[in-house]
Amino acid sequence: MVSDWVIETEDLAVGYDDKLVLDGITVRIPRKKITCIIGGSGCGKSTLLRAFVGLAEPRRGSVRILDEDLLSLSEEARAELFERVGLMFQEGGLLNSLTVADNLMVPVKAHTRLPDDVVEDLVRLKLGLVNLEDAADKLPGELSGGMKKRAGLARALMLDPEVLFCDEPSAGLDPTTQADLDRLLCQMRDQLGLTLVVVTHEVESIKTIADYVILLEDGKVGFDGSLDDALESDNETLVGFFGRKPDEQKDRPSLEELMFFDGAPIGAAA
């Protein structure tokens, strides 16, 4: 039976050299939804993403992805598993010496034996999904920042993945281009039934695309839940992140009450 969860971790710990970056991470990421992983710089967002795609070996704990125990798989079985996974790099990750079309062909030719005419049809289809039909013969250097992101998204979709990992997809984009990309990501979820895991710090994007939110704080899970619950949470980091006043402001003591306390007023915003 297919699980409702596309990724599950239990007591996950990951580090580099003698430094532990993630410690005790237990999360579940729902299928066919968009989950945003958020948090401050150095909190472990990218490390968690690397652990999901097998690029950072855990020191403790477990990772299940697409109902497979990642750590128990052979190298060959891992390779087969990750053919069902797409990765959208922060800067698009395109090879500058290849045209957009040739960039999209790379994963297909590496993992399939499809005839050239079928591959070309597939390239046109994926470029159409991201509104880049006219960019097939362009080099990456001829593309705008937003076009590079969309080309990277198209390439990540070439093998029809079940789950798509996106590393800061909206970083460096103007608000209009960012909104266009957000709509595309939502279309991927709604029309293709994709599960998306998005590492981002763009607040407006999170409010637009997220179904679920995982907040990392100092290498641990500070919050794990729906976007609505995240927006209403009293977690100080989330309150500051989303730029709203904490709920405690509603019950701020009167001036007369504050006269009985030393130091900072009770209920002051974080």
XYZ file of N, CA and C in Angstrom:
810
model
N 0.839 -1.190 0.000
C 0.000 0.000 0.000
C 0.879 1.247 0.000
N 0.533 2.215 -0.838
C 1.312 3.442 -0.934
C 1.054 4.324 0.292
N 2.114 4.796 0.907
C 1.990 5.640 2.097
C 1.503 7.034 1.719
N 0.871 7.695 2.686
C 0.472 9.100 2.504
C 1.679 10.020 2.558
N 2.812 9.481 2.993
C 4.015 10.289 3.200
C 5.067 9.917 2.162
N 5.590 10.909 1.455
C 6.599 10.624 0.437
C 7.994 10.544 1.041
N 8.189 11.221 2.169
C 9.466 11.182 2.894
C 9.165 11.094 4.389
N 9.906 10.235 5.081
C 9.804 10.131 6.531
C 11.207 10.003 7.121
N 11.489 10.805 8.123
C 12.754 10.655 8.841
C 12.466 10.382 10.310
N 13.381 9.662 10.939
C 13.241 9.339 12.353
C 14.566 9.582 13.050
N 14.590 10.525 13.988
C 15.784 10.812 14.799
C 17.025 11.005 13.927
N 16.878 11.737 12.844
C 17.953 11.916 11.868
C 19.027 12.869 12.398
N 20.277 12.450 12.259
C 21.410 13.304 12.634
C 22.407 13.305 11.482
N 22.826 14.507 11.055
C 23.756 14.649 9.940
C 24.795 15.702 10.313
N 26.044 15.452 9.948
C 27.084 16.426 10.237
C 28.213 16.363 9.241
N 29.130 17.299 9.382
C 30.329 17.365 8.549
C 31.543 17.454 9.478
N 32.528 16.598 9.214
C 33.711 16.539 10.082
C 33.270 16.322 11.530
N 33.641 17.231 12.420
C 33.282 17.032 13.824
C 32.067 17.863 14.239
N 31.374 18.459 13.255
C 30.229 19.316 13.559
C 28.925 18.630 13.196
N 27.997 18.563 14.147
C 26.669 18.015 13.908
C 25.748 19.164 13.487
N 25.219 19.091 12.251
C 24.382 20.163 11.710
C 22.904 19.916 12.011
N 22.478 18.675 11.874
C 21.102 18.277 12.188
C 21.137 17.237 13.297
N 20.200 17.344 14.224
C 20.207 16.415 15.357
C 18.771 16.120 15.789
N 18.353 14.867 15.633
C 17.030 14.467 16.106
C 15.892 14.918 15.209
N 16.101 14.906 13.896
C 15.072 15.382 12.963
C 14.081 14.264 12.666
N 12.853 14.431 13.113
C 11.764 13.504 12.821
C 10.655 14.283 12.126
N 10.494 14.039 10.826
C 9.486 14.758 10.043
C 8.836 13.792 9.055
N 7.637 14.166 8.596
C 6.955 13.431 7.532
C 6.460 14.442 6.498
N 6.736 14.167 5.238
C 6.373 15.082 4.160
C 5.259 14.457 3.334
N 4.104 15.128 3.239
C 2.933 14.531 2.599
C 3.045 14.447 1.082
N 2.425 13.423 0.538
C 2.418 13.174 -0.899
C 1.505 14.163 -1.610
N 1.946 14.598 -2.801
C 1.164 15.465 -3.691
C 0.840 16.819 -3.054
N 1.725 17.280 -2.189
C 1.611 18.592 -1.560
C 2.931 19.334 -1.731
N 2.921 20.636 -1.391
C 4.155 21.423 -1.379
C 4.543 21.678 0.072
N 5.723 21.201 0.442
C 6.249 21.421 1.781
C 7.428 22.377 1.686
N 7.379 23.463 2.434
C 8.467 24.438 2.455
C 9.311 24.226 3.710
N 10.614 24.110 3.503
C 11.565 24.017 4.613
C 12.177 25.396 4.807
N 11.984 25.968 5.987
C 12.402 27.342 6.230
C 13.274 27.417 7.479
N 13.882 28.590 7.676
C 14.735 28.808 8.846
C 15.861 29.753 8.497
N 16.582 30.191 9.495
C 17.670 31.133 9.301
C 18.887 30.495 8.661
N 19.841 31.332 8.283
C 21.078 30.846 7.679
C 21.815 29.927 8.652
N 22.292 28.805 8.128
C 23.049 27.877 8.951
C 22.221 26.962 9.816
N 20.888 26.965 9.637
C 20.032 26.141 10.492
C 19.979 24.686 10.029
N 20.452 24.405 8.805
C 20.471 23.022 8.328
C 19.519 22.711 7.194
N 18.921 23.740 6.571
C 17.941 23.502 5.491
C 18.562 22.733 4.330
N 19.674 23.232 3.820
C 20.311 22.587 2.672
C 20.858 21.212 3.042
N 21.332 21.061 4.271
C 21.826 19.764 4.722
C 20.702 18.740 4.754
N 19.521 19.150 5.197
C 18.378 18.245 5.210
C 18.010 17.828 3.790
N 18.031 18.784 2.869
C 17.755 18.468 1.466
C 18.787 17.474 0.933
N 20.048 17.677 1.274
C 21.106 16.769 0.827
C 20.898 15.370 1.401
N 20.424 15.297 2.636
C 20.155 13.987 3.238
C 19.020 13.277 2.510
N 18.028 14.049 2.086
C 16.898 13.465 1.354
C 17.337 12.838 0.029
N 18.316 13.454 -0.632
C 18.716 12.971 -1.960
C 20.006 12.152 -1.908
N 20.404 11.723 -0.716
C 21.525 10.813 -0.581
C 22.898 11.423 -0.695
N 22.994 12.752 -0.620
C 24.290 13.421 -0.748
C 24.938 13.700 0.603
N 24.214 13.479 1.683
C 24.770 13.636 3.034
C 24.367 12.405 3.842
N 25.335 11.582 4.192
C 25.059 10.340 4.910
C 24.760 10.621 6.383
N 23.624 10.152 6.883
C 23.286 10.359 8.294
C 24.260 9.649 9.234
N 24.467 10.234 10.367
C 25.254 9.589 11.418
C 24.356 8.768 12.335
N 23.054 9.076 12.271
C 22.098 8.354 13.117
C 20.717 8.535 12.501
N 19.829 7.589 12.768
C 18.454 7.742 12.332
C 18.175 7.095 10.989
N 16.993 7.400 10.442
C 16.551 6.764 9.203
C 15.913 7.778 8.266
N 15.937 7.434 6.975
C 15.284 8.227 5.933
C 14.526 7.266 5.030
N 13.229 7.446 4.920
C 12.425 6.701 3.957
C 11.944 7.672 2.885
N 12.142 7.316 1.632
C 11.695 8.143 0.520
C 11.008 7.253 -0.504
N 9.792 7.627 -0.888
C 9.000 6.836 -1.824
C 8.905 5.384 -1.363
N 8.655 5.234 -0.054
C 8.437 3.924 0.587
C 9.670 3.030 0.579
N 10.834 3.597 0.382
C 12.085 2.836 0.416
C 12.969 3.349 1.550
N 13.602 2.404 2.261
C 14.557 2.765 3.308
C 15.876 3.125 2.633
N 16.150 4.428 2.531
C 17.287 4.910 1.748
C 18.608 4.301 2.206
N 18.806 4.195 3.502
C 20.108 3.786 4.027
C 20.394 2.302 3.827
N 19.358 1.512 3.560
C 19.570 0.076 3.382
C 19.722 -0.318 1.914
N 19.576 0.637 1.002
C 19.619 0.333 -0.429
C 21.052 0.207 -0.929
N 21.243 -0.679 -1.888
C 22.521 -0.769 -2.571
C 22.708 0.453 -3.460
N 23.924 0.637 -3.954
C 24.200 1.774 -4.831
C 23.328 1.719 -6.086
N 23.152 0.527 -6.625
C 22.321 0.368 -7.832
C 20.860 0.672 -7.535
N 20.368 0.193 -6.392
C 18.975 0.448 -6.023
C 18.744 1.929 -5.744
N 19.725 2.593 -5.155
C 19.616 4.041 -4.932
C 19.501 4.783 -6.258
N 20.335 4.391 -7.219
C 20.304 5.038 -8.527
C 18.922 4.886 -9.165
N 18.332 3.715 -9.054
C 16.997 3.485 -9.601
C 15.955 4.322 -8.866
N 16.101 4.417 -7.549
C 15.168 5.218 -6.754
C 15.208 6.683 -7.179
N 16.410 7.220 -7.362
C 16.533 8.642 -7.637
C 16.213 9.001 -9.088
N 15.947 7.990 -9.917
C 15.373 8.281 -11.224
C 13.922 8.748 -11.087
N 13.338 8.500 -9.919
C 11.953 8.923 -9.637
C 11.911 10.270 -8.919
N 13.072 10.912 -8.817
C 13.222 12.171 -8.080
C 13.807 13.236 -8.999
N 13.272 14.462 -8.917
C 13.823 15.587 -9.664
C 14.446 16.594 -8.723
N 15.461 17.313 -9.210
C 16.129 18.332 -8.393
C 16.287 19.609 -9.198
N 15.708 20.687 -8.694
C 15.821 22.003 -9.312
C 16.850 22.799 -8.527
N 17.971 23.100 -9.173
C 19.062 23.798 -8.503
C 18.763 25.294 -8.362
N 19.444 25.924 -7.391
C 19.178 27.330 -7.084
C 19.388 28.252 -8.280
N 20.455 28.061 -9.035
C 20.738 28.920 -10.179
C 20.388 28.254 -11.505
N 19.570 27.223 -11.456
C 19.182 26.518 -12.668
C 20.072 25.328 -12.963
N 21.380 25.459 -12.674
C 22.308 24.361 -12.858
C 22.482 23.938 -14.304
N 22.308 24.861 -15.244
C 22.425 24.529 -16.658
C 23.887 24.509 -17.093
N 24.199 23.656 -18.068
C 25.537 23.610 -18.645
C 25.646 24.708 -19.691
N 26.560 25.648 -19.469
C 26.617 26.856 -20.299
C 26.965 26.587 -21.757
N 27.626 25.471 -22.042
C 28.049 25.185 -23.415
C 26.967 24.497 -24.239
N 25.851 24.144 -23.602
C 24.763 23.451 -24.291
C 23.546 24.347 -24.423
N 22.784 24.155 -25.491
C 21.521 24.875 -25.626
C 20.547 24.389 -24.558
N 19.461 25.114 -24.402
C 18.439 24.713 -23.440
C 17.923 23.313 -23.768
N 17.648 23.060 -25.045
C 17.152 21.742 -25.451
C 18.157 20.648 -25.118
N 19.422 20.886 -25.403
C 20.449 19.891 -25.118
C 20.606 19.664 -23.610
N 20.450 20.719 -22.824
C 20.478 20.566 -21.373
C 19.370 19.628 -20.904
N 18.186 19.792 -21.479
C 17.061 18.950 -21.076
C 17.249 17.491 -21.490
N 18.008 17.298 -22.564
C 18.220 15.926 -23.045
C 19.184 15.131 -22.173
N 20.034 15.814 -21.403
C 21.080 15.141 -20.642
C 20.536 14.034 -19.737
N 19.567 14.303 -18.851
C 19.108 13.219 -17.968
C 18.404 12.100 -18.719
N 17.708 12.426 -19.804
C 16.996 11.393 -20.561
C 17.982 10.444 -21.234
N 19.009 10.995 -21.853
C 19.997 10.153 -22.528
C 20.844 9.361 -21.528
N 20.995 9.898 -20.321
C 21.784 9.198 -19.307
C 21.032 8.021 -18.700
N 19.698 8.104 -18.666
C 18.921 7.108 -17.929
C 17.946 6.298 -18.779
N 17.813 6.615 -20.062
C 16.885 5.877 -20.919
C 17.545 5.571 -22.262
N 16.850 4.776 -23.058
C 17.291 4.474 -24.416
C 16.219 4.911 -25.421
N 15.535 5.991 -25.107
C 14.484 6.482 -25.986
C 15.074 6.967 -27.306
N 14.356 6.765 -28.413
C 14.827 7.266 -29.712
C 14.930 8.789 -29.709
N 15.805 9.326 -30.551
C 16.048 10.771 -30.586
C 14.782 11.561 -30.841
N 13.909 11.077 -31.746
C 12.702 11.839 -32.056
C 11.749 11.889 -30.866
N 11.727 10.827 -30.074
C 10.892 10.816 -28.864
C 11.460 11.786 -27.833
N 12.782 11.794 -27.690
C 13.428 12.713 -26.746
C 13.145 14.158 -27.140
N 13.215 14.460 -28.427
C 12.937 15.815 -28.904
C 11.501 16.217 -28.627
N 10.570 15.292 -28.813
C 9.164 15.572 -28.483
C 8.999 15.827 -26.990
N 9.728 15.056 -26.186
C 9.654 15.218 -24.738
C 10.202 16.576 -24.314
N 11.285 17.017 -24.947
C 11.860 18.335 -24.656
C 10.842 19.432 -24.960
N 10.204 19.330 -26.121
C 9.196 20.345 -26.480
C 8.040 20.359 -25.484
N 7.639 19.175 -25.035
C 6.542 19.077 -24.069
C 6.907 19.761 -22.756
N 8.093 19.469 -22.238
C 8.495 20.023 -20.947
C 8.730 21.532 -21.043
N 9.301 21.992 -22.149
C 9.474 23.441 -22.316
C 8.125 24.135 -22.413
N 7.152 23.460 -23.004
C 5.813 24.028 -23.065
C 5.185 24.164 -21.688
N 5.480 23.215 -20.805
C 4.930 23.271 -19.449
C 5.390 24.508 -18.699
N 6.610 24.982 -19.010
C 7.171 26.134 -18.288
C 7.207 27.392 -19.166
N 6.483 27.351 -20.266
C 6.358 28.513 -21.157
C 7.699 28.978 -21.726
N 8.488 27.996 -22.194
C 9.795 28.320 -22.771
C 9.957 27.701 -24.163
N 8.862 27.551 -24.873
C 8.922 26.898 -26.179
C 9.909 27.569 -27.132
N 10.029 28.895 -27.034
C 10.875 29.638 -27.975
C 12.340 29.706 -27.555
N 12.681 29.074 -26.442
C 14.050 29.183 -25.916
C 14.879 27.916 -26.150
N 14.357 26.943 -26.878
C 15.019 25.649 -27.028
C 16.440 25.767 -27.567
N 16.656 26.668 -28.521
C 17.958 26.782 -29.182
C 18.861 27.849 -28.576
N 18.426 28.446 -27.487
C 19.237 29.473 -26.832
C 20.243 28.839 -25.876
N 21.358 29.539 -25.679
C 22.321 29.146 -24.658
C 21.924 29.753 -23.315
N 22.314 29.142 -22.209
C 21.961 29.693 -20.895
C 22.345 31.161 -20.728
N 23.478 31.581 -21.322
C 23.909 32.967 -21.200
C 22.972 33.955 -21.863
N 22.084 33.469 -22.720
C 21.123 34.334 -23.400
C 19.793 34.439 -22.658
N 19.686 33.762 -21.534
C 18.431 33.725 -20.786
C 18.447 34.700 -19.617
N 17.285 35.209 -19.273
C 17.142 36.001 -18.054
C 17.169 35.069 -16.848
N 17.263 35.665 -15.658
C 17.287 34.852 -14.445
C 16.058 33.980 -14.299
N 14.889 34.562 -14.585
C 13.648 33.800 -14.479
C 13.573 32.677 -15.497
N 14.078 32.930 -16.719
C 14.068 31.897 -17.753
C 14.997 30.745 -17.381
N 16.147 31.059 -16.776
C 17.057 29.995 -16.335
C 16.384 29.116 -15.285
N 15.641 29.745 -14.368
C 14.946 28.967 -13.341
C 13.926 28.041 -13.985
N 13.182 28.554 -14.959
C 12.154 27.736 -15.610
C 12.786 26.617 -16.445
N 13.925 26.918 -17.085
C 14.628 25.877 -17.826
C 15.128 24.786 -16.878
N 15.619 25.199 -15.708
C 16.046 24.229 -14.706
C 14.893 23.380 -14.213
N 13.718 24.001 -14.073
C 12.520 23.272 -13.671
C 12.130 22.259 -14.744
N 12.175 22.685 -16.017
C 11.836 21.779 -17.121
C 12.774 20.574 -17.134
N 14.071 20.815 -16.937
C 15.019 19.702 -16.920
C 14.744 18.755 -15.761
N 14.381 19.311 -14.605
C 14.078 18.476 -13.445
C 12.852 17.599 -13.675
N 12.011 17.983 -14.634
C 10.776 17.242 -14.916
C 10.937 16.217 -16.029
N 12.111 16.149 -16.647
C 12.282 15.350 -17.860
C 12.003 13.863 -17.648
N 12.291 13.323 -16.484
C 12.067 11.895 -16.230
C 10.748 11.645 -15.495
N 9.854 12.644 -15.501
C 8.542 12.531 -14.849
C 8.667 12.071 -13.392
N 9.367 12.853 -12.574
C 9.582 12.433 -11.185
C 8.293 12.443 -10.372
N 8.306 11.675 -9.294
C 7.184 11.668 -8.359
C 7.352 12.734 -7.292
N 8.597 13.108 -7.025
C 8.885 14.147 -6.036
C 9.941 15.074 -6.621
N 9.767 16.371 -6.391
C 10.682 17.379 -6.921
C 11.226 18.207 -5.770
N 12.566 18.249 -5.661
C 13.236 19.066 -4.656
C 13.689 20.369 -5.300
N 13.379 21.483 -4.663
C 13.724 22.804 -5.198
C 14.532 23.571 -4.150
N 15.737 23.977 -4.532
C 16.620 24.707 -3.627
C 16.555 26.195 -3.949
N 15.884 26.965 -3.096
C 15.740 28.418 -3.261
C 15.318 28.782 -4.693
N 14.181 28.287 -5.166
C 13.786 28.540 -6.555
C 13.516 30.006 -6.885
N 13.106 30.801 -5.893
C 12.755 32.204 -6.155
C 13.874 33.177 -5.825
N 15.012 32.680 -5.361
C 16.102 33.569 -4.941
C 16.575 34.435 -6.097
N 16.693 35.743 -5.844
C 17.235 36.667 -6.828
C 16.261 37.128 -7.896
N 15.000 36.740 -7.800
C 14.025 37.129 -8.807
C 13.244 38.365 -8.366
N 12.815 39.163 -9.342
C 11.950 40.295 -9.021
C 10.567 39.763 -8.647
N 9.745 40.565 -7.965
C 8.453 40.072 -7.467
C 7.543 39.489 -8.541
N 7.517 40.098 -9.740
C 6.642 39.592 -10.794
C 7.108 38.226 -11.285
N 8.414 38.091 -11.526
C 8.963 36.817 -11.983
C 8.822 35.758 -10.903
N 9.001 36.147 -9.654
C 8.829 35.229 -8.534
C 7.401 34.707 -8.489
N 6.427 35.601 -8.682
C 5.020 35.190 -8.659
C 4.714 34.230 -9.803
N 5.311 34.469 -10.972
C 5.116 33.565 -12.118
C 5.652 32.174 -11.807
N 6.833 32.121 -11.189
C 7.419 30.825 -10.851
C 6.590 30.113 -9.785
N 6.089 30.866 -8.820
C 5.227 30.278 -7.792
C 4.001 29.624 -8.419
N 3.401 30.297 -9.404
C 2.224 29.728 -10.082
C 2.589 28.434 -10.803
N 3.781 28.412 -11.403
C 4.226 27.198 -12.093
C 4.375 26.034 -11.117
N 4.967 26.294 -9.960
C 5.159 25.232 -8.973
C 3.808 24.693 -8.496
N 2.855 25.576 -8.298
C 1.514 25.142 -7.893
C 0.841 24.331 -9.002
N 1.072 24.711 -10.252
C 0.527 23.946 -11.371
C 1.131 22.547 -11.414
N 2.427 22.440 -11.123
C 3.059 21.125 -11.101
C 2.390 20.222 -10.069
N 2.078 20.777 -8.919
C 1.384 20.019 -7.872
C -0.029 19.639 -8.308
N -0.773 20.621 -8.816
C -2.194 20.415 -9.087
C -2.449 19.606 -10.358
N -1.663 19.848 -11.407
C -1.915 19.200 -12.690
C -1.169 17.878 -12.840
N 0.018 17.780 -12.260
C 0.830 16.575 -12.413
C 0.813 15.686 -11.171
N 0.228 16.177 -10.084
C 0.208 15.401 -8.850
C 1.571 15.237 -8.220
N 2.457 16.215 -8.457
C 3.815 16.152 -7.920
C 3.837 16.471 -6.427
N 4.772 15.841 -5.739
C 5.150 16.270 -4.396
C 6.343 17.194 -4.538
N 6.278 18.377 -3.942
C 7.390 19.317 -4.016
C 7.918 19.611 -2.615
N 9.236 19.598 -2.487
C 9.911 19.984 -1.253
C 10.777 21.184 -1.587
N 10.450 22.331 -1.000
C 11.048 23.597 -1.405
C 11.791 24.225 -0.228
N 13.093 24.395 -0.386
C 13.873 25.166 0.586
C 13.823 26.622 0.157
N 13.327 27.481 1.029
C 13.170 28.888 0.653
C 13.114 29.778 1.889
N 13.435 31.052 1.683
C 13.263 32.050 2.739
C 12.348 33.184 2.267
N 11.753 33.020 1.066
C 10.890 34.050 0.483
C 9.490 33.962 1.092
N 9.157 34.917 1.952
C 7.922 34.850 2.729
C 6.692 34.824 1.832
N 6.640 35.680 0.814
C 5.460 35.725 -0.040
C 5.290 34.426 -0.828
N 6.392 33.847 -1.247
C 6.319 32.554 -1.931
C 5.758 31.486 -1.002
N 6.241 31.467 0.225
C 5.763 30.465 1.188
C 4.260 30.597 1.388
N 3.790 31.823 1.560
C 2.358 32.038 1.759
C 1.542 31.625 0.542
N 2.160 31.679 -0.649
C 1.457 31.353 -1.884
C 1.445 29.864 -2.171
N 2.585 29.186 -1.966
C 2.705 27.817 -2.456
C 2.592 26.743 -1.385
N 2.892 27.072 -0.134
C 3.065 26.022 0.883
C 1.745 25.409 1.322
N 1.726 24.088 1.396
C 0.671 23.366 2.103
C 1.137 23.067 3.525
N 2.425 22.738 3.633
C 3.026 22.407 4.920
C 4.332 23.174 5.086
N 4.712 23.365 6.342
C 5.923 24.118 6.671
C 6.728 23.335 7.704
N 8.022 23.218 7.448
C 8.956 22.681 8.439
C 9.955 23.785 8.768
N 9.991 24.194 10.007
C 10.932 25.214 10.480
C 12.088 24.530 11.190
N 13.310 24.817 10.733
C 14.496 24.334 11.413
C 15.100 25.457 12.243
N 15.459 25.120 13.465
C 16.113 26.067 14.370
C 17.298 25.370 15.031
N 18.497 25.887 14.759
C 19.714 25.328 15.370
C 19.808 23.815 15.181
N 19.484 23.365 13.968
C 19.628 21.960 13.649
C 18.535 21.049 14.159
N 17.470 21.627 14.696
C 16.344 20.844 15.205
C 15.034 21.353 14.590
N 13.981 20.573 14.732
C 12.676 20.973 14.215
C 12.012 21.906 15.218
N 11.800 23.157 14.794
C 11.120 24.122 15.657
C 9.623 24.134 15.454
N 9.196 23.737 14.251
C 7.768 23.667 13.937
C 7.592 22.729 12.759
N 6.484 21.993 12.760
C 6.158 21.069 11.678
C 4.648 20.998 11.584
N 4.080 21.566 10.502
C 2.624 21.559 10.388
C 2.143 22.291 9.162
N 0.841 22.504 9.091
C 0.236 23.155 7.935
C 0.611 24.634 7.884
N 0.452 25.242 6.699
C 0.724 26.679 6.575
C -0.179 27.481 7.498
N -1.463 27.137 7.571
C -2.387 27.872 8.438
C -1.922 27.833 9.886
N -1.490 26.657 10.326
C -1.006 26.542 11.704
C 0.287 27.333 11.901
N 1.140 27.361 10.864
C 2.380 28.132 10.956
C 2.087 29.620 11.094
N 1.103 30.104 10.336
C 0.756 31.529 10.375
C 0.130 31.936 11.709
N -0.461 30.974 12.404
C -1.110 31.266 13.675
C -0.262 30.872 14.881
N 0.894 30.269 14.613
C 1.733 29.752 15.694
C 2.299 30.873 16.565
N 2.510 30.538 17.838
C 3.148 31.466 18.769
C 4.662 31.303 18.801
N 5.194 30.389 17.983
C 6.646 30.229 17.897
C 7.279 31.562 17.526
N 8.205 32.041 18.348
C 8.762 33.380 18.153
C 9.458 33.525 16.808
N 10.132 32.461 16.372
C 10.820 32.524 15.083
C 9.814 32.673 13.944
N 8.720 31.913 13.994
C 7.696 32.027 12.961
C 7.014 33.384 13.007
N 6.763 33.882 14.200
C 6.154 35.201 14.343
C 7.011 36.260 13.654
N 8.314 36.217 13.924
C 9.215 37.176 13.292
C 9.361 36.935 11.813
N 9.396 35.671 11.420
C 9.592 35.317 10.013
C 8.457 35.847 9.147
N 7.228 35.653 9.612
C 6.075 36.080 8.827
C 5.691 37.535 9.078
N 6.414 38.190 9.980
C 6.247 39.621 10.138
C 4.946 40.059 10.758
N 4.360 39.196 11.592
C 3.143 39.617 12.264
C 3.435 39.843 13.750
N 2.497 40.475 14.422
C 2.675 40.701 15.851
C 2.320 39.424 16.598
N 3.067 39.119 17.640
C 2.750 37.918 18.417
C 1.395 38.029 19.093
N 0.767 36.877 19.331
C -0.555 36.870 19.951
C -0.546 37.544 21.313
N 0.617 37.493 21.978
C 0.680 38.098 23.312
C 0.386 39.600 23.272
N 0.532 40.233 22.111
C 0.265 41.665 22.012
C -1.186 41.968 22.359
N -2.074 40.968 22.107
C -3.494 41.197 22.372
C -3.754 41.411 23.859
N -2.880 40.800 24.686
C -3.084 40.868 26.133
C -2.013 41.699 26.815
N -1.473 42.691 26.076
C -0.411 43.521 26.660
C -0.947 44.233 27.902
N -0.187 44.199 29.004
C -0.642 44.833 30.246
C -0.822 46.339 30.076
N -1.695 46.886 30.890
C -1.902 48.329 30.873
C -0.694 49.024 31.494
N -0.610 50.351 31.306
C 0.495 51.120 31.877
C 0.526 50.977 33.387
N -0.672 50.934 34.002
C -0.727 50.807 35.453
C -0.132 49.469 35.901
N -0.444 48.391 35.150
C 0.080 47.074 35.509
C 1.591 47.014 35.348
N 2.110 47.678 34.308
C 3.544 47.644 34.064
C 4.324 48.324 35.173
N 3.685 49.202 35.899
C 4.376 49.915 36.965
C 4.841 48.964 38.065
N 4.254 47.747 38.105
C 4.615 46.799 39.156
C 5.753 45.880 38.748
N 6.299 46.076 37.490
C 7.339 45.187 36.997
C 8.597 45.971 36.706
N 9.740 45.310 36.948
C 11.026 45.885 36.578
C 11.414 45.373 35.199
N 12.291 46.120 34.508
C 12.816 45.646 33.234
C 11.865 45.915 32.084
N 12.008 45.088 31.022
C 11.252 45.282 29.788
C 9.790 44.959 30.003
N 8.880 45.663 29.314
C 7.455 45.385 29.430
C 7.143 43.959 29.020
N 6.229 43.342 29.764
C 5.789 42.006 29.436
C 5.028 42.029 28.095
N 5.254 41.019 27.241
C 4.519 40.940 25.986
C 5.121 41.727 24.858
N 6.331 42.324 25.063
C 6.954 43.074 23.975
C 7.239 42.155 22.813
N 7.151 42.727 21.598
C 7.368 41.915 20.395
C 8.800 41.406 20.355
N 8.943 40.169 19.819
C 10.286 39.586 19.688
C 11.067 40.319 18.647
